[in-house]
Structures are given as C-alpha cells and as structure tokens.
Coordinates of C-alpha atoms in Angstrom, one line a residue:
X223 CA 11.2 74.3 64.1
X224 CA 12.4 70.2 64.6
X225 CA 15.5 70.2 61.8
X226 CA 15.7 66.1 62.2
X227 CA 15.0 62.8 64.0
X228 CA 18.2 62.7 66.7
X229 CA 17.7 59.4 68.7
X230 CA 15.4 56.7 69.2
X231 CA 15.0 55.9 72.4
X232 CA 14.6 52.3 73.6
X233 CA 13.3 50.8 76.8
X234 CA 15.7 47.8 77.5
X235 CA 15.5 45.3 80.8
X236 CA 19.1 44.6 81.1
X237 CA 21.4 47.7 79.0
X238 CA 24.4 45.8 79.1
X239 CA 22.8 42.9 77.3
X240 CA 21.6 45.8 74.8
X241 CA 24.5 46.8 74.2
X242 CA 26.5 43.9 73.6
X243 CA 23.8 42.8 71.3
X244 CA 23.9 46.6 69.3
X245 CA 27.7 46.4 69.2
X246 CA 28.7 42.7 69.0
X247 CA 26.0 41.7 66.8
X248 CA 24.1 44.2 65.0
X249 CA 28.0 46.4 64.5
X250 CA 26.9 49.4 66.0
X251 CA 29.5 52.0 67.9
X252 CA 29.1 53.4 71.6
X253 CA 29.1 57.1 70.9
X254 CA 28.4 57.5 74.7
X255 CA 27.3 56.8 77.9
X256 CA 26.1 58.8 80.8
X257 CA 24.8 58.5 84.6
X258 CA 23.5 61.5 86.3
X259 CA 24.2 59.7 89.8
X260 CA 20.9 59.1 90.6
X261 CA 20.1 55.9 89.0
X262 CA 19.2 57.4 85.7
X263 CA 21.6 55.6 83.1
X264 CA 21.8 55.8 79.0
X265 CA 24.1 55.1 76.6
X266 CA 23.8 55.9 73.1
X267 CA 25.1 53.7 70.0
X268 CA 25.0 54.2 66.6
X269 CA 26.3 52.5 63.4
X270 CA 29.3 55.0 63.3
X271 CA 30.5 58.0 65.2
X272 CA 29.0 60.1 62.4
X273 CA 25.7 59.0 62.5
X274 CA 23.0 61.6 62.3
X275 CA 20.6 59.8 64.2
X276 CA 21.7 57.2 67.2
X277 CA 19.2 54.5 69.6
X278 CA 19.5 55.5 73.3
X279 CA 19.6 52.5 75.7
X280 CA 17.2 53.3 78.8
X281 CA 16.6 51.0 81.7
X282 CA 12.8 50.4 80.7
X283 CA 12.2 49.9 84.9
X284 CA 14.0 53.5 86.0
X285 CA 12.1 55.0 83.2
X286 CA 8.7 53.3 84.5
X287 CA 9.1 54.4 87.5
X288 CA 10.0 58.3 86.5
X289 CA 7.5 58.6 83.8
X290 CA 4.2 55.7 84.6
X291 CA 2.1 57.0 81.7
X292 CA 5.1 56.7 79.5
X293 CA 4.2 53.7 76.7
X294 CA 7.8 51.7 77.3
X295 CA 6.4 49.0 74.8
X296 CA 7.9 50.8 71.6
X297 CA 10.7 52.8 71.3
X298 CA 10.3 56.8 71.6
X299 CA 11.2 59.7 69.3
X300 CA 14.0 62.6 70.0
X301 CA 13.9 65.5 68.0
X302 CA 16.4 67.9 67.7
X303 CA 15.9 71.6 67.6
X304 CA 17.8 74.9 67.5
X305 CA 15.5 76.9 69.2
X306 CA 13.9 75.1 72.1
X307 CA 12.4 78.2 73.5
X308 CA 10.7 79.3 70.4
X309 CA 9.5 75.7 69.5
X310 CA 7.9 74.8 72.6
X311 CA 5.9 78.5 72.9
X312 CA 4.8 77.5 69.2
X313 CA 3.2 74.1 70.4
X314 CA 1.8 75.4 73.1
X315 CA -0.3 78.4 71.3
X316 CA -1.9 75.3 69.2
X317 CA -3.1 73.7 72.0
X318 CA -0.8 70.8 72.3
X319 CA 0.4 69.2 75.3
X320 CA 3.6 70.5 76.1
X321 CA 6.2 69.8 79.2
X322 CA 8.0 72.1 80.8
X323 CA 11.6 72.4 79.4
X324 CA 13.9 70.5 81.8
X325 CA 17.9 70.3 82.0
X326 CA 19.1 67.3 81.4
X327 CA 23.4 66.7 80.6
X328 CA 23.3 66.7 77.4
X329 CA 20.8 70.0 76.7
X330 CA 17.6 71.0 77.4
X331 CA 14.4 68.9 76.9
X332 CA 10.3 69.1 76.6
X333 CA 7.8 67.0 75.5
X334 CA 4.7 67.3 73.4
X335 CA 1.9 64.6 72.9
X336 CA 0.0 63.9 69.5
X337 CA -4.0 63.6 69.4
X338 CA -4.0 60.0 70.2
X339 CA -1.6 61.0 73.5
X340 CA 1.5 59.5 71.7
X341 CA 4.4 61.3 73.9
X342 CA 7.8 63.1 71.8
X343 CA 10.5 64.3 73.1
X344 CA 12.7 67.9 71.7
X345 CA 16.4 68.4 72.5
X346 CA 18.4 71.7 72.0
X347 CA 22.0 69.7 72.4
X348 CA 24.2 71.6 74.5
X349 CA 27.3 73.0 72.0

C-alpha cells in the first residue's frame, strides 16, 4: 500500500540555477544531494529538514535521454511504500503497467502507469 506523496520530481535545464532559485528565493533547505558517478545527478530540497514531502532536482536532458517516453514537461510523482515487493505484485495482478523494481541509492524503485499512460514512481527508502 502507498502510505504518502514523498517527492516531486522536477526536470530542470541547469540544477544549480534550481537550486539557488529553491533556496535563495523560494527559502527552501538542501536535504541532499547525490551522484551515482555516471552522470545521473539529484538533489533534493524542501522547506525544512522535516519536511514530509521534498522536490527532487533532475537534469531534464540525462533524464531524456535514460527514459525518452518519460513526459519531462511536468513534474513526476514519488510515492513512498513499506512494502515494495508486495505493492508492485498487487499492481501487476490488476493489469497495470508495472517496471521492474530497480536499486537505486537511496532504496529500491518501480514504476506503474495510469490509463492515460501517465508514469509514477514507488520508493521503499532504504533505513
């Protein structure tokens, strides 16, 4: 079962333009920021270091490039989930279009499209 909304995701051109404008302007906090080495950076902000749910800064032109079908124009949706396995062997028996679950540094991911092909992403967070 999805327990909340974790992060937002947002394709950005330039993420250190993004976030100088999330932290200088709009007040937001740099809870963290992570490169797995292979040109795949993100850093998450949030209004404060207790925030439930945080925006993660992609670079919209790695992300292209990874994922073409991917709709980069708006901002994606991360759930968060105790029980990945469970969850995405429950999408799948209801014939939705589920990814396979992939490792990423923070936890373990899948995603799952609507009707209308809309694609959603599920973290269990690594504790």
């Amino acid at each position: 079962m999805i327990h909340k909304v974790g992060q937002i995701m947002l394709y950005v051109n330039d993420q250190d333009d993004a976030v100088k404008f999330w932290t200088e302007k709009a007040g937001f906090t740099v809870i963290s920021e992570e490169d797995n080495g292979q040109g795949m950076r993100w850093i998450e902000v949030a209004p404060t270091k207790e925030s439930e749910t945080s925006i993660i800064l992609h670079n919209k032109e790695f992300v292209a490039n990874m994922s073409p079908g991917l709709n980069l124009g708006t901002p994606s949706l991360m759930f968060f989930t105790e029980n990945l396995d469970q969850l995405h062997h429950d999408l799948s028996n209801k014939d939705i279009i589920v990814g396979e679950i992939v490792n990423m540094p923070a936890g373990r991911v899948f995603n799952f499209a609507d009707s209308e092909e809309n694609y959603f992403a599920v973290m269990e967070k690594n504790k």
